Structures are given as C-alpha cells and as structure tokens.
Coordinates of C-alpha atoms in Angstrom, one line a residue:
Chain A
M1 CA 1.2 -16.1 8.5
K2 CA -0.2 -15.9 5.1
Y3 CA 0.9 -12.6 2.9
F4 CA -0.9 -11.8 0.0
V5 CA 0.3 -9.1 -2.5
T6 CA -1.4 -8.3 -5.6
G7 CA -0.1 -6.8 -8.5
A8 CA 3.0 -9.0 -7.9
S9 CA 4.0 -9.3 -11.5
G10 CA 4.6 -5.6 -11.6
H11 CA 7.7 -3.6 -11.3
L12 CA 6.9 -2.9 -7.7
G13 CA 5.1 -5.9 -6.5
Q14 CA 8.2 -8.3 -7.7
R15 CA 10.5 -6.4 -5.4
V16 CA 7.8 -6.6 -2.8
V17 CA 7.7 -10.3 -2.9
K18 CA 11.6 -10.8 -3.1
Q19 CA 11.8 -8.4 0.0
L20 CA 9.0 -10.4 1.9
Q21 CA 11.0 -13.5 1.4
Q22 CA 14.0 -12.0 3.2
V23 CA 12.0 -11.1 6.1
V24 CA 8.9 -13.4 6.5
E25 CA 9.5 -16.4 9.3
N26 CA 9.3 -20.1 9.1
G27 CA 6.2 -21.2 8.0
D28 CA 4.9 -18.0 6.8
T29 CA 3.3 -18.0 3.0
I30 CA 3.7 -15.4 0.5
F31 CA 0.9 -15.3 -2.2
A32 CA 1.8 -13.3 -5.6
G33 CA -1.3 -12.0 -7.1
V34 CA -1.0 -12.4 -10.7
H35 CA -3.4 -11.2 -13.3
N36 CA -1.9 -12.4 -16.9
M37 CA -0.8 -15.8 -15.7
A38 CA 1.8 -16.0 -18.5
K39 CA 3.8 -14.1 -16.2
D40 CA 3.8 -16.7 -13.3
K41 CA 7.4 -17.9 -14.3
L42 CA 8.8 -14.4 -12.6
F43 CA 8.5 -16.3 -9.6
D44 CA 10.2 -19.6 -10.4
G45 CA 12.7 -20.9 -8.0
Q46 CA 11.3 -18.5 -5.1
S47 CA 9.5 -19.7 -2.3
V48 CA 6.1 -18.1 -3.4
Q49 CA 2.6 -19.5 -4.4
V50 CA 1.2 -17.8 -7.2
S51 CA -2.6 -17.4 -7.5
H52 CA -4.6 -15.9 -10.4
L53 CA -6.4 -12.7 -9.4
D54 CA -8.6 -10.3 -11.7
Y55 CA -9.5 -7.6 -10.1
F56 CA -13.0 -7.8 -12.1
D57 CA -13.5 -11.5 -11.6
E58 CA -14.5 -11.9 -8.0
G59 CA -14.2 -15.5 -7.9
T60 CA -10.3 -15.1 -8.5
I61 CA -10.5 -12.7 -5.5
D62 CA -12.3 -14.6 -3.5
Q63 CA -10.0 -17.7 -4.0
S64 CA -6.7 -15.6 -3.6
F65 CA -8.0 -13.7 -0.2
Q66 CA -8.9 -17.1 1.8
N67 CA -7.0 -17.0 5.2
T68 CA -5.2 -14.0 4.2
D69 CA -3.4 -12.3 7.5
V70 CA -1.7 -9.6 5.5
L71 CA -2.9 -8.0 2.4
I72 CA -0.7 -5.7 0.3
Y73 CA -2.7 -4.0 -2.2
I74 CA -0.6 -2.6 -5.3
P75 CA -3.3 -0.9 -7.4
S76 CA -3.3 -1.4 -11.1
I77 CA -1.8 0.8 -13.5
T78 CA -5.3 1.6 -15.4
Y79 CA -5.5 5.4 -15.9
N80 CA -9.3 5.2 -15.9
L81 CA -10.3 7.0 -12.3
V82 CA -14.1 5.2 -12.1
R83 CA -12.7 1.7 -13.2
R84 CA -9.9 2.1 -10.6
V85 CA -12.5 2.8 -8.0
Q86 CA -14.3 -0.2 -8.6
E87 CA -11.6 -2.2 -9.0
F88 CA -10.5 -1.0 -5.5
E89 CA -14.2 -1.8 -4.1
N90 CA -13.9 -5.4 -5.4
V91 CA -11.5 -5.8 -3.3
L92 CA -12.6 -4.5 -0.3
A93 CA -15.5 -6.4 -0.8
V94 CA -13.9 -9.5 -0.7
A95 CA -11.2 -8.5 2.0
K96 CA -14.0 -7.9 4.1
R97 CA -15.9 -10.9 3.4
N98 CA -12.8 -13.0 4.0
Q99 CA -12.1 -11.0 7.1
V100 CA -8.2 -10.3 5.9
G101 CA -6.6 -9.4 9.2
S102 CA -4.9 -6.6 8.1
F103 CA -5.1 -4.1 4.7
I104 CA -1.9 -2.6 3.3
F105 CA -2.8 0.1 0.6
V106 CA 0.1 1.1 -1.5
S107 CA -0.4 4.5 -2.5
F108 CA 1.2 7.7 -4.1
F109 CA 1.8 11.1 -2.6
A110 CA -0.4 13.0 -5.1
D111 CA -3.3 13.2 -2.9
Q112 CA -3.4 16.4 -2.1
V113 CA -6.9 18.4 -2.2
N114 CA -5.7 20.6 -5.0
N115 CA -3.8 18.2 -6.4
P116 CA -4.5 18.5 -10.2
F117 CA -2.9 15.0 -11.1
Q118 CA -5.5 12.5 -12.9
M119 CA -5.2 9.9 -10.3
S120 CA -5.5 12.2 -7.4
P121 CA -9.1 11.5 -6.5
F122 CA -8.2 8.0 -6.2
Y123 CA -5.2 8.5 -3.7
A124 CA -7.7 10.4 -1.4
Y125 CA -10.9 8.0 -1.7
V126 CA -9.2 4.7 -1.0
P127 CA -7.9 6.0 2.7
R128 CA -11.1 7.3 3.9
R129 CA -13.1 4.0 2.5
L130 CA -10.7 2.2 4.8
A131 CA -11.5 4.5 7.7
G132 CA -15.1 3.1 7.4
S133 CA -14.7 -0.2 6.6
G134 CA -14.3 -1.7 9.9
L135 CA -10.9 -3.7 8.5
K136 CA -7.4 -3.0 10.4
Y137 CA -5.3 -0.8 7.8
A138 CA -1.9 1.3 7.1
Y139 CA -1.1 3.1 3.9
V140 CA 2.1 3.8 2.5
R141 CA 2.5 7.1 -0.4
N142 CA 5.4 6.8 -2.7
S143 CA 7.1 9.6 -3.8
L144 CA 8.0 9.7 -7.8
Y145 CA 10.3 6.5 -8.6
A146 CA 13.9 6.9 -9.1
D147 CA 14.0 4.6 -11.3
P148 CA 13.2 6.1 -14.9
L149 CA 15.9 8.4 -14.0
P150 CA 19.1 6.5 -14.8
P151 CA 18.2 4.9 -18.4
Y152 CA 17.0 8.6 -19.1
L153 CA 20.7 9.9 -18.5
P154 CA 21.6 9.5 -22.1
E155 CA 18.7 11.2 -23.7
L156 CA 19.7 14.4 -21.2
I157 CA 23.4 14.2 -22.3
E158 CA 22.3 14.8 -25.9
R159 CA 19.9 17.3 -25.0
G160 CA 21.9 19.0 -22.6
H161 CA 19.2 19.8 -20.2
L162 CA 16.3 18.7 -18.1
I163 CA 13.0 19.5 -19.2
Y164 CA 10.7 18.6 -17.0
P165 CA 7.4 21.4 -16.6
V166 CA 7.9 22.2 -13.0
G167 CA 9.5 25.7 -13.0
D168 CA 11.3 26.5 -9.3
Q169 CA 9.4 23.4 -7.4
P170 CA 11.9 20.3 -6.1
L171 CA 10.5 16.8 -6.8
T172 CA 11.0 14.1 -4.1
F173 CA 12.0 10.7 -5.3
I174 CA 12.3 6.9 -3.9
S175 CA 13.5 4.2 -5.3
R176 CA 11.4 0.9 -6.2
D177 CA 13.5 -1.2 -4.5
D178 CA 13.7 1.0 -1.4
S179 CA 9.8 1.4 -1.7
A180 CA 9.5 -2.6 -1.7
K181 CA 11.5 -2.8 1.3
A182 CA 9.7 -0.5 3.4
I183 CA 6.4 -2.0 2.3
A184 CA 7.5 -5.5 3.3
A185 CA 8.8 -4.0 6.5
L186 CA 5.3 -2.6 7.2
A187 CA 3.8 -5.5 6.4
T188 CA 5.7 -7.9 8.6
Q189 CA 5.8 -5.5 11.9
P190 CA 2.3 -5.7 13.6
T191 CA 3.4 -2.7 15.9
M192 CA 3.7 -0.3 12.6
R193 CA 0.3 -1.1 10.8
D194 CA -3.2 -1.7 11.7
H195 CA -4.4 1.8 13.2
G196 CA -4.5 3.5 10.0
Q197 CA -1.0 4.8 9.9
S198 CA 0.2 6.6 6.9
Y199 CA 3.8 6.5 5.8
L200 CA 5.4 8.6 3.2
L201 CA 8.4 7.0 1.4
S202 CA 10.9 9.2 0.3
M203 CA 14.7 10.0 -0.1
T204 CA 15.4 12.3 2.8
R205 CA 15.7 15.3 0.7
N206 CA 14.0 16.5 -2.5
Y207 CA 15.6 18.2 -5.7
N208 CA 14.5 21.3 -8.1
M209 CA 15.7 20.8 -11.2
V210 CA 19.0 22.7 -11.2
E211 CA 20.1 20.6 -8.4
L212 CA 19.1 17.7 -9.9
G213 CA 20.8 18.8 -13.3
K214 CA 23.8 19.7 -11.2
L215 CA 24.1 16.2 -9.8
M216 CA 23.7 14.5 -13.0
T217 CA 26.5 17.0 -14.7
E218 CA 28.8 15.7 -11.6
I219 CA 28.1 12.1 -12.3
T220 CA 27.8 11.7 -15.8
G221 CA 30.6 14.4 -16.6
H222 CA 28.5 15.7 -18.9
H223 CA 26.7 19.4 -18.7
I224 CA 23.0 18.7 -18.2
G225 CA 21.1 22.0 -17.1
Y226 CA 17.7 23.0 -17.1
Q227 CA 15.1 24.5 -19.5
P228 CA 11.6 23.7 -19.0
V229 CA 9.3 23.0 -21.7
T230 CA 5.5 23.7 -21.2
V231 CA 3.1 20.7 -19.6
E232 CA 1.9 21.0 -23.2
E233 CA 5.0 20.4 -24.8
F234 CA 5.9 17.4 -22.6
G235 CA 2.8 15.6 -23.1
K236 CA 3.8 16.1 -26.8
I237 CA 7.3 14.8 -26.7
Y238 CA 6.5 11.8 -24.8
P239 CA 3.1 10.6 -25.9
N240 CA 4.0 7.1 -25.7
E241 CA 4.5 7.1 -21.8
G242 CA 0.8 8.5 -21.3
G243 CA 1.3 12.2 -22.3
A244 CA -2.2 13.5 -20.7
E245 CA -1.3 11.8 -17.3
L246 CA 2.4 12.5 -17.3
A247 CA 1.2 16.3 -18.1
S248 CA -1.1 16.3 -15.2
M249 CA 1.7 14.9 -12.7
Y250 CA 4.1 17.8 -13.5
A251 CA 1.4 20.2 -13.1
A252 CA 1.1 19.1 -9.9
G253 CA 4.6 19.1 -9.9
G254 CA 5.3 23.0 -10.8
R255 CA 2.6 23.8 -8.3
G256 CA 4.9 22.3 -5.4
L257 CA 2.7 19.1 -4.7
L258 CA 5.4 16.4 -5.5
A259 CA 7.9 17.9 -2.9
E260 CA 6.9 16.3 0.5
V261 CA 9.9 14.7 2.0
S262 CA 9.9 12.5 5.3
D263 CA 11.5 10.7 7.8
D264 CA 9.2 7.4 7.2
Y265 CA 11.8 5.2 5.4
H266 CA 13.9 5.3 8.9
R267 CA 11.2 4.7 11.2
L268 CA 9.9 1.5 9.0
T269 CA 13.3 -0.2 8.2
G270 CA 15.8 1.5 11.0
E271 CA 18.0 2.6 8.0
D272 CA 18.4 5.5 5.6
P273 CA 16.7 5.1 2.0
T274 CA 19.4 5.2 -1.0
G275 CA 20.2 9.0 -1.8
M276 CA 19.7 10.3 -5.7
T277 CA 23.8 10.6 -5.9
E278 CA 24.1 6.8 -4.7
Y279 CA 21.2 5.7 -6.9
L280 CA 22.5 7.7 -10.1
K281 CA 26.0 6.4 -9.4
D282 CA 25.1 2.6 -9.0
H283 CA 22.9 2.5 -11.9
Y284 CA 24.4 4.8 -14.4
Q285 CA 27.9 3.0 -14.1
A286 CA 26.1 -0.3 -14.4
K287 CA 25.6 0.7 -18.1
Chain B
M1 CA -25.7 35.3 -16.2
K2 CA -27.3 31.8 -15.9
Y3 CA -27.3 30.1 -12.5
F4 CA -28.0 26.5 -12.5
V5 CA -29.1 24.7 -9.1
T6 CA -29.0 21.2 -9.3
G7 CA -31.1 19.2 -6.2
A8 CA -33.3 22.1 -6.4
S9 CA -36.2 20.6 -4.6
G10 CA -34.5 19.5 -1.5
H11 CA -34.3 21.1 1.8
L12 CA -30.9 23.0 0.9
G13 CA -32.0 23.3 -2.9
Q14 CA -35.1 25.2 -2.6
R15 CA -33.5 27.6 0.0
V16 CA -30.5 27.8 -2.3
V17 CA -33.2 29.1 -5.1
K18 CA -34.6 31.4 -2.8
Q19 CA -31.6 33.1 -1.8
L20 CA -30.3 33.6 -5.4
Q21 CA -33.4 35.5 -6.1
Q22 CA -32.4 37.9 -3.5
V23 CA -29.0 38.6 -4.8
V24 CA -29.1 38.1 -8.5
E25 CA -28.9 41.3 -11.1
N26 CA -31.8 42.4 -13.4
G27 CA -31.3 39.8 -16.6
D28 CA -29.8 37.1 -14.6
T29 CA -31.8 33.7 -15.2
I30 CA -32.2 31.1 -12.3
F31 CA -32.6 27.4 -13.2
A32 CA -33.8 24.9 -10.7
G33 CA -32.6 21.4 -11.6
V34 CA -35.5 19.1 -10.6
H35 CA -35.3 15.0 -10.9
N36 CA -39.0 14.6 -9.9
M37 CA -41.1 17.1 -11.8
A38 CA -44.0 16.5 -9.6
K39 CA -41.8 18.9 -7.5
D40 CA -42.0 21.6 -10.1
K41 CA -45.1 23.2 -8.4
L42 CA -42.4 24.2 -5.2
F43 CA -41.8 27.1 -7.8
D44 CA -44.8 28.6 -8.7
G45 CA -44.6 32.0 -8.5
Q46 CA -41.0 32.7 -8.1
S47 CA -38.5 34.0 -10.9
V48 CA -37.0 30.7 -11.8
Q49 CA -37.1 28.3 -14.9
V50 CA -37.7 24.6 -13.9
S51 CA -35.4 21.7 -15.6
H52 CA -35.8 18.3 -15.9
L53 CA -32.3 16.9 -14.5
D54 CA -31.7 13.1 -14.2
Y55 CA -28.2 12.5 -13.3
F56 CA -28.4 8.9 -15.0
D57 CA -29.9 10.5 -18.0
E58 CA -27.2 12.5 -20.1
G59 CA -29.4 14.5 -22.2
T60 CA -31.4 15.7 -19.3
I61 CA -27.8 17.1 -18.0
D62 CA -26.8 18.0 -21.5
Q63 CA -30.1 20.1 -21.8
S64 CA -30.0 21.6 -18.1
F65 CA -26.3 22.9 -18.4
Q66 CA -26.5 24.7 -21.8
N67 CA -25.0 28.3 -21.6
T68 CA -24.8 27.8 -18.1
D69 CA -22.5 30.3 -16.2
V70 CA -22.3 29.3 -12.7
L71 CA -23.6 25.7 -11.9
I72 CA -24.5 25.2 -8.3
Y73 CA -23.8 21.2 -7.6
I74 CA -25.8 19.9 -4.9
P75 CA -25.1 16.0 -4.8
S76 CA -28.2 13.5 -4.5
I77 CA -28.4 12.4 -1.0
T78 CA -27.9 8.6 -2.2
Y79 CA -25.5 6.7 0.2
N80 CA -24.4 4.4 -2.5
L81 CA -20.7 5.6 -3.1
V82 CA -19.7 4.4 -6.4
R83 CA -23.0 5.4 -7.7
R84 CA -22.8 8.9 -6.0
V85 CA -19.2 9.1 -7.7
Q86 CA -20.9 8.2 -10.9
E87 CA -23.5 10.6 -10.7
F88 CA -21.1 13.4 -10.2
E89 CA -18.9 12.0 -12.8
N90 CA -21.8 12.3 -15.1
V91 CA -22.4 16.1 -14.2
L92 CA -18.4 17.0 -14.7
A93 CA -18.2 15.3 -18.2
V94 CA -21.3 17.5 -19.5
A95 CA -20.0 20.5 -17.4
K96 CA -16.6 20.4 -19.4
R97 CA -18.3 19.7 -22.8
N98 CA -20.9 22.6 -22.2
Q99 CA -17.8 24.8 -20.8
V100 CA -19.8 25.8 -17.6
G101 CA -18.1 28.8 -16.4
S102 CA -17.8 28.5 -12.7
F103 CA -18.4 25.0 -11.2
I104 CA -19.5 25.4 -7.2
F105 CA -19.8 22.1 -5.5
V106 CA -21.6 21.7 -2.0
S107 CA -19.7 19.6 -0.3
F108 CA -19.6 18.3 3.7
F109 CA -17.1 19.0 6.2
A110 CA -16.7 15.1 6.9
D111 CA -13.9 14.7 4.2
Q112 CA -10.6 14.1 6.5
V113 CA -8.1 11.3 5.6
N114 CA -9.3 9.1 8.7
N115 CA -12.8 10.1 8.7
P116 CA -14.9 6.7 9.1
F117 CA -18.4 8.4 7.4
Q118 CA -19.4 6.7 4.9
M119 CA -19.4 9.5 2.4
S120 CA -16.3 11.0 3.2
P121 CA -14.6 9.4 0.1
F122 CA -16.9 10.8 -2.0
Y123 CA -16.2 14.5 -0.3
A124 CA -12.5 13.6 -0.8
Y125 CA -12.9 12.7 -4.3
V126 CA -14.6 15.7 -5.8
P127 CA -12.1 18.7 -4.9
R128 CA -9.2 16.7 -6.7
R129 CA -11.3 16.0 -9.6
L130 CA -12.3 19.6 -10.2
A131 CA -8.7 20.5 -9.5
G132 CA -7.7 18.4 -12.8
S133 CA -10.5 19.0 -14.8
G134 CA -9.8 22.4 -16.2
L135 CA -13.0 24.3 -14.9
K136 CA -13.3 27.1 -12.7
Y137 CA -14.3 25.9 -9.3
A138 CA -14.8 26.2 -5.7
Y139 CA -16.7 24.4 -3.0
V140 CA -18.4 24.9 0.0
R141 CA -18.2 22.2 3.5
N142 CA -21.2 22.6 5.1
S143 CA -21.0 21.5 9.3
L144 CA -23.6 19.5 10.4
Y145 CA -27.2 21.1 10.0
A146 CA -29.0 22.8 12.8
D147 CA -32.4 22.1 11.2
P148 CA -33.0 18.6 12.8
L149 CA -32.4 19.8 16.3
P150 CA -35.4 22.3 17.2
P151 CA -38.1 19.2 16.1
Y152 CA -36.3 17.0 18.4
L153 CA -36.2 18.7 21.5
P154 CA -39.7 17.2 22.8
E155 CA -38.3 13.8 22.6
L156 CA -35.1 15.2 24.2
I157 CA -37.2 16.7 27.2
E158 CA -39.1 13.5 27.5
R159 CA -35.7 11.5 27.6
G160 CA -34.1 14.3 29.9
H161 CA -31.1 14.0 28.0
L162 CA -29.1 13.9 24.8
I163 CA -27.7 10.4 23.4
Y164 CA -25.7 11.4 20.6
P165 CA -22.4 8.7 20.7
V166 CA -19.9 11.1 20.5
G167 CA -18.4 11.2 24.0
D168 CA -16.6 14.5 25.3
Q169 CA -16.2 16.0 21.2
P170 CA -17.7 18.9 20.3
L171 CA -20.0 19.3 17.2
T172 CA -20.2 22.3 14.9
F173 CA -23.6 23.2 13.2
I174 CA -24.7 25.7 10.5
S175 CA -28.3 26.1 9.7
R176 CA -29.8 25.1 6.0
D177 CA -30.9 28.9 5.6
D178 CA -27.4 30.2 6.7
S179 CA -25.4 27.6 4.1
A180 CA -27.9 28.9 1.3
K181 CA -27.0 32.5 1.9
A182 CA -23.9 31.8 1.8
I183 CA -23.9 29.8 -1.2
A184 CA -25.9 32.0 -3.1
A185 CA -23.3 34.9 -2.2
L186 CA -20.6 32.6 -3.5
A187 CA -22.4 32.0 -6.7
T188 CA -22.9 35.9 -7.1
Q189 CA -19.3 37.2 -6.2
P190 CA -16.8 36.1 -8.9
T191 CA -13.6 37.5 -6.7
M192 CA -14.7 34.7 -4.1
R193 CA -15.0 31.8 -6.5
D194 CA -13.4 30.4 -9.7
H195 CA -9.9 29.6 -8.1
G196 CA -10.3 26.5 -6.1
Q197 CA -11.3 28.2 -2.9
S198 CA -12.8 26.3 0.1
Y199 CA -15.2 27.4 2.5
L200 CA -16.4 26.0 5.7
L201 CA -19.9 27.1 6.5
S202 CA -20.3 27.0 10.4
M203 CA -21.5 28.7 13.4
T204 CA -18.7 30.5 14.7
R205 CA -18.3 28.1 17.8
N206 CA -19.2 24.4 18.2
Y207 CA -20.8 22.6 21.1
N208 CA -19.8 19.7 23.3
M209 CA -22.9 17.6 24.4
V210 CA -22.5 19.2 28.0
E211 CA -22.7 22.8 26.6
L212 CA -25.6 21.6 24.4
G213 CA -27.6 19.9 26.9
K214 CA -27.3 22.9 29.1
L215 CA -28.2 25.6 26.3
M216 CA -31.5 23.3 25.3
T217 CA -32.4 23.4 29.3
E218 CA -32.2 26.8 29.4
I219 CA -34.2 27.4 26.2
T220 CA -37.0 24.5 26.9
G221 CA -37.0 25.2 31.0
H222 CA -36.8 21.5 30.8
H223 CA -33.5 19.7 32.1
I224 CA -31.5 18.0 29.3
G225 CA -28.6 16.6 30.3
Y226 CA -26.2 14.3 28.3
Q227 CA -26.2 10.4 28.6
P228 CA -24.5 8.8 25.4
V229 CA -25.3 5.5 23.6
T230 CA -23.0 3.6 21.9
V231 CA -23.0 4.3 18.0
E232 CA -24.6 0.7 17.6
E233 CA -27.3 1.2 19.8
F234 CA -27.7 4.7 18.1
G235 CA -28.2 3.1 15.0
K236 CA -30.9 1.0 16.4
I237 CA -32.7 3.6 17.8
Y238 CA -33.2 5.4 14.8
P239 CA -33.3 2.8 12.0
N240 CA -35.6 4.8 9.7
E241 CA -33.0 7.8 9.7
G242 CA -30.6 5.7 7.9
G243 CA -28.9 3.7 11.0
A244 CA -25.6 3.0 9.1
E245 CA -25.0 6.1 7.7
L246 CA -25.7 8.0 11.2
A247 CA -23.8 5.5 12.9
S248 CA -20.6 6.2 10.7
M249 CA -21.2 10.0 11.0
Y250 CA -21.5 10.2 14.9
A251 CA -18.2 7.8 15.1
A252 CA -16.8 10.5 13.1
G253 CA -17.7 13.1 15.6
G254 CA -16.7 10.8 18.6
R255 CA -12.7 11.1 17.2
G256 CA -13.6 14.9 16.8
L257 CA -13.6 14.7 13.3
L258 CA -17.2 16.8 13.1
A259 CA -15.6 20.2 15.1
E260 CA -14.0 22.6 12.8
V261 CA -15.2 25.9 12.9
S262 CA -14.5 28.8 10.4
D263 CA -15.4 32.5 10.2
D264 CA -15.9 31.7 6.4
Y265 CA -19.4 32.4 6.3
H266 CA -18.3 36.2 7.5
R267 CA -16.0 36.0 4.7
L268 CA -18.6 35.2 2.1
T269 CA -21.8 37.5 3.7
G270 CA -20.3 39.8 5.9
E271 CA -22.2 39.1 8.5
D272 CA -22.3 36.6 11.4
P273 CA -24.3 33.3 11.3
T274 CA -27.5 32.6 13.3
G275 CA -25.9 30.9 16.7
M276 CA -27.2 27.8 18.1
T277 CA -29.4 30.2 21.1
E278 CA -30.7 32.2 18.7
Y279 CA -31.5 29.1 16.3
L280 CA -33.1 27.4 19.0
K281 CA -35.3 30.0 20.8
D282 CA -36.8 31.0 17.0
H283 CA -37.7 27.6 16.1
Y284 CA -38.9 26.3 19.6
Q285 CA -40.9 29.0 20.8
A286 CA -42.2 28.8 17.0
K287 CA -44.1 25.5 17.7

C-alpha cells in the first residue's frame, strides 16, 4: 500500500506521517508531500519518502500521486477562498486521473450552512464534490486545536481572564496529536473509509469560557476568569495571527457553531481522546 | 425601492420580473439584468428597466447594482463549477462594495453533504459565503421544475412508461411560475428576508415514479408505467440535455436526495402551490 500525505511538513501533517509509521504494515510505503523542499530534513531518519508537491504545479501533483492507494489531503492554510477551491480542484483532477484508491479529506467542523467563518464555504464544497467524483472517500472534521492553549497560559495568567469573544457558548477542542492518530487509524482501516463517511474529531466534552477558566485556574494556581472582548477588539489584539480570519471564527463560536462533540475518535481508535485537563496539565507542567 | 433581478431573460428570471410587477409599490423600480442584450425586447411594454449585466465584466455589475435595495441573484446555467463560483464571487464583491441592502439567492435543493449532483458544491458554498459577508440575505431552494413534464407527455405515452433512473425514491417538484411568485413575495416582504432565512419551494407532496405514472395515466388516458433505465443509459438517451449533469442529478434522486418537501411556499405567499394534478391537467389540455 502507498500512503500519500499532503501538507506533510505542517503542524498536523508531520504528526500524521509519524502516526502512520506506527500503524502501517511491512511493505507499505509512506510518502510525505512537501511544498517547500527546504523542509525535507524534517523527515530525516524516518521511513518516509519525501515528494515535492506544489498544488499549483500539476506536474508535481501528477508525479506525487502515481500508484497511490490512500491519499490524505490536508489543505494548505491559505485564507484565499477561491484559491483554496482551485487548489482542491487541481488535487481532485489528478487523483481521478491517477485512480487514487481512497481519498481522505482533512476538514474542519465550521461547515454549517449559517457559519460565518471565512473558510466555511470551502469545507462545505469539498465533500459534495467528492460525492460526485466517483472516487472512494471519507473525511474527518477537526474541532479547534487545543495546541495553542498551553503556550497561551502565561499571557492569560497576566491578564487574569480569557477574552475569547464567544459569550456563553462552549467550544470543542482536540489535540493535533490525537487528530493525527485518528487520521492514521482511518487511513489504515479500509472498513472505516471509502463510503463517504464523516468523522468529527473532538474531545468527549466541550467547554464554555467559565468552565475553561476554572480548569486553567486549577491547573496553573492562578485565577483565570472570563471577560470577553468584542470580535472586532479580538481581531485588533492579535493582528499577527490573522485578525479577520480569527474574528470570523470566533463569530461562529459565539453563535454556538463550534460546539459539536462526538464519539468518533473512539470509533476510529478504540481509545478515548486526551481530555482538556490532562492535555493542559501535561503541557503546562512541561514548561 | 430598487429591485434588481439577475438572469432576467432566463426561464425563471422572466417570470420573477413579471411577478415582481404585480406586487411592488408605486415608486418602486424593477431592473432586469440581461447578459445578451438582443433579448431586451422580452421586456417591451413592461414597467421594467433593462440593464446589461455580464458576470465576468465587473463594470457592468457595478453599474447594474448601484443603489440596489433588493438584489435577486439567479445564477447562470453554466455547469463549470469553478466558473460558477467565480461568477458568484464577482457578484458578491460588487454587492458588498455597493452596499446592496438585501441579497436574495435563488438556489436548488440538491445541496446535501452527500449529494452527487455536479453543482451541489456551489449550492452549499454560496449560503456560507453570504453568512460571513456582512450582507443581509436569505435564499430559496427550488425543487425540480415541473415545467418540462407536460411537453414530455407525448414521448411518455409512446414509450408507455417513465424511465427516470431513481428506483423507488420520490421526487419533489415546483412550477417555475410558483417559484417566481414565492421569490417576488420574499423580495417584497422585509420581515421574511435579511436574516439568513432559507425557504424550500416545493409542492405539498412528492411523487415516486409509480405515483407519477398513475397520475399521468389518469390525465392523458394512456397507460404510463415505470421501467427505469440506468443512470448511464439515461445520459445516453438525452445527450443534448446535458447527459452527465442530468445523470448526476438523477443519481442524487435515486439516493432519496431530491425528495424534500416543505410548507415554505405557503409561508411566503399565504397560498398553496399548484399541485401536480392541476399543473399537468392545465398544461396537457392546453396542447
């Protein structure tokens, strides 16, 4: 079996490649699709083949996808919507031409019909396109990554409160490590994929900001309450992190559209995902 | 109030323009956006201003949308998905810049996440994009048009049976006249629009092919049964009607994805939509 992972040098992609190596069988090959080949060193010492993949250079896609049994498509992080659609269309065209055996799309759960997140149209577009493509496919919908929370704790201790502009609505999280583990499980278990299945990757419960602040208080020993700013203020406080995109995401959160929870992680792995308490403890104490 | 209708020279657009004239108030103006200006004669003798509108010529969009209070966007019938997305993006950009007061999107009900219809990604893309646009909006989802059925009856009488490749699944219909009436009602009633509302325009019941054949038999006096062909055969029998597109649509029908029914027509108009019996009778006898 040939597994091909796109976006393999990204935060999630690296972890997917690592997890795949844990679960593939002897004789299987793992290909890591990398845009910036300066990053190929990331895979030194791993049983992985690196393949140059530029979503806008069809030759590189074509060469990458040859004889691929399972393609794990992790989209680029461009926030230009039409460009992201075109990127996917390029990937799909070559996947069809090369008769890729199984297409796994790594999506995001902000895809509801009334979701104001800037990229929600893309996350709705792709599964429908796959449904009409003739390819075998499945997709995972990630919830919010928990990974940025631990490094954010020192700032929160100083502020004394969370400021996410989501009011009384809860948010759902998953760690990138767990997401990658579930994706690798999906890729390597044919019974779980190939029929348009959808999996929401999330912890087993969500947290409103009162709950999250309380948990952070317990773990850090510093009081962290909740004093929300507006969506606009939030965008101005963190302009470098992509203010407008983040703002549209928290606008979705404030409408209760980032609160879905499921048992799908357990369905795919037979294990419970890491919970927020454990995740924060492990990564706060590690500092 | 300035109402602007795109695709105004099309089968639905012409009817929307006519219906609007019935319900607007004194002093309101109706603009008909027309791509092929040779068709401007369609509106001779009507209280309508014709405006040249080319979705890929931003100048024409900009001029068309000036001071528009209510924009009724009827997409073009291109089946090139990326081009259709780009068309919408062009419309949206100018609608935002010109601060269009209310955006009404005329959509289609084949928009479910697992719908294989070739254009389903577009119908899912647009409402999400509007949700994040800052514009006031609402949209209608048309069911299948009943209009092609009456002219199809002579062929069905000759065949002796319906051949739609949808198995035991029902299909839902609406006449273009009723769709246009509901759209005009929505456009002219501010309480019904502007908050992302969604309306499914359909008759009050759907029909599987046994039921539809029975009804056609009663109305024509000729036996019309049901002997489905495959999706592929169907595409070959009607190549001129866009075989691949039609085939993907009936593939959706066969999965039960063109069967949704609602009471929304009544909500918008206070009246019942024309039922299938009445519609077929009126239009078969008229021959």
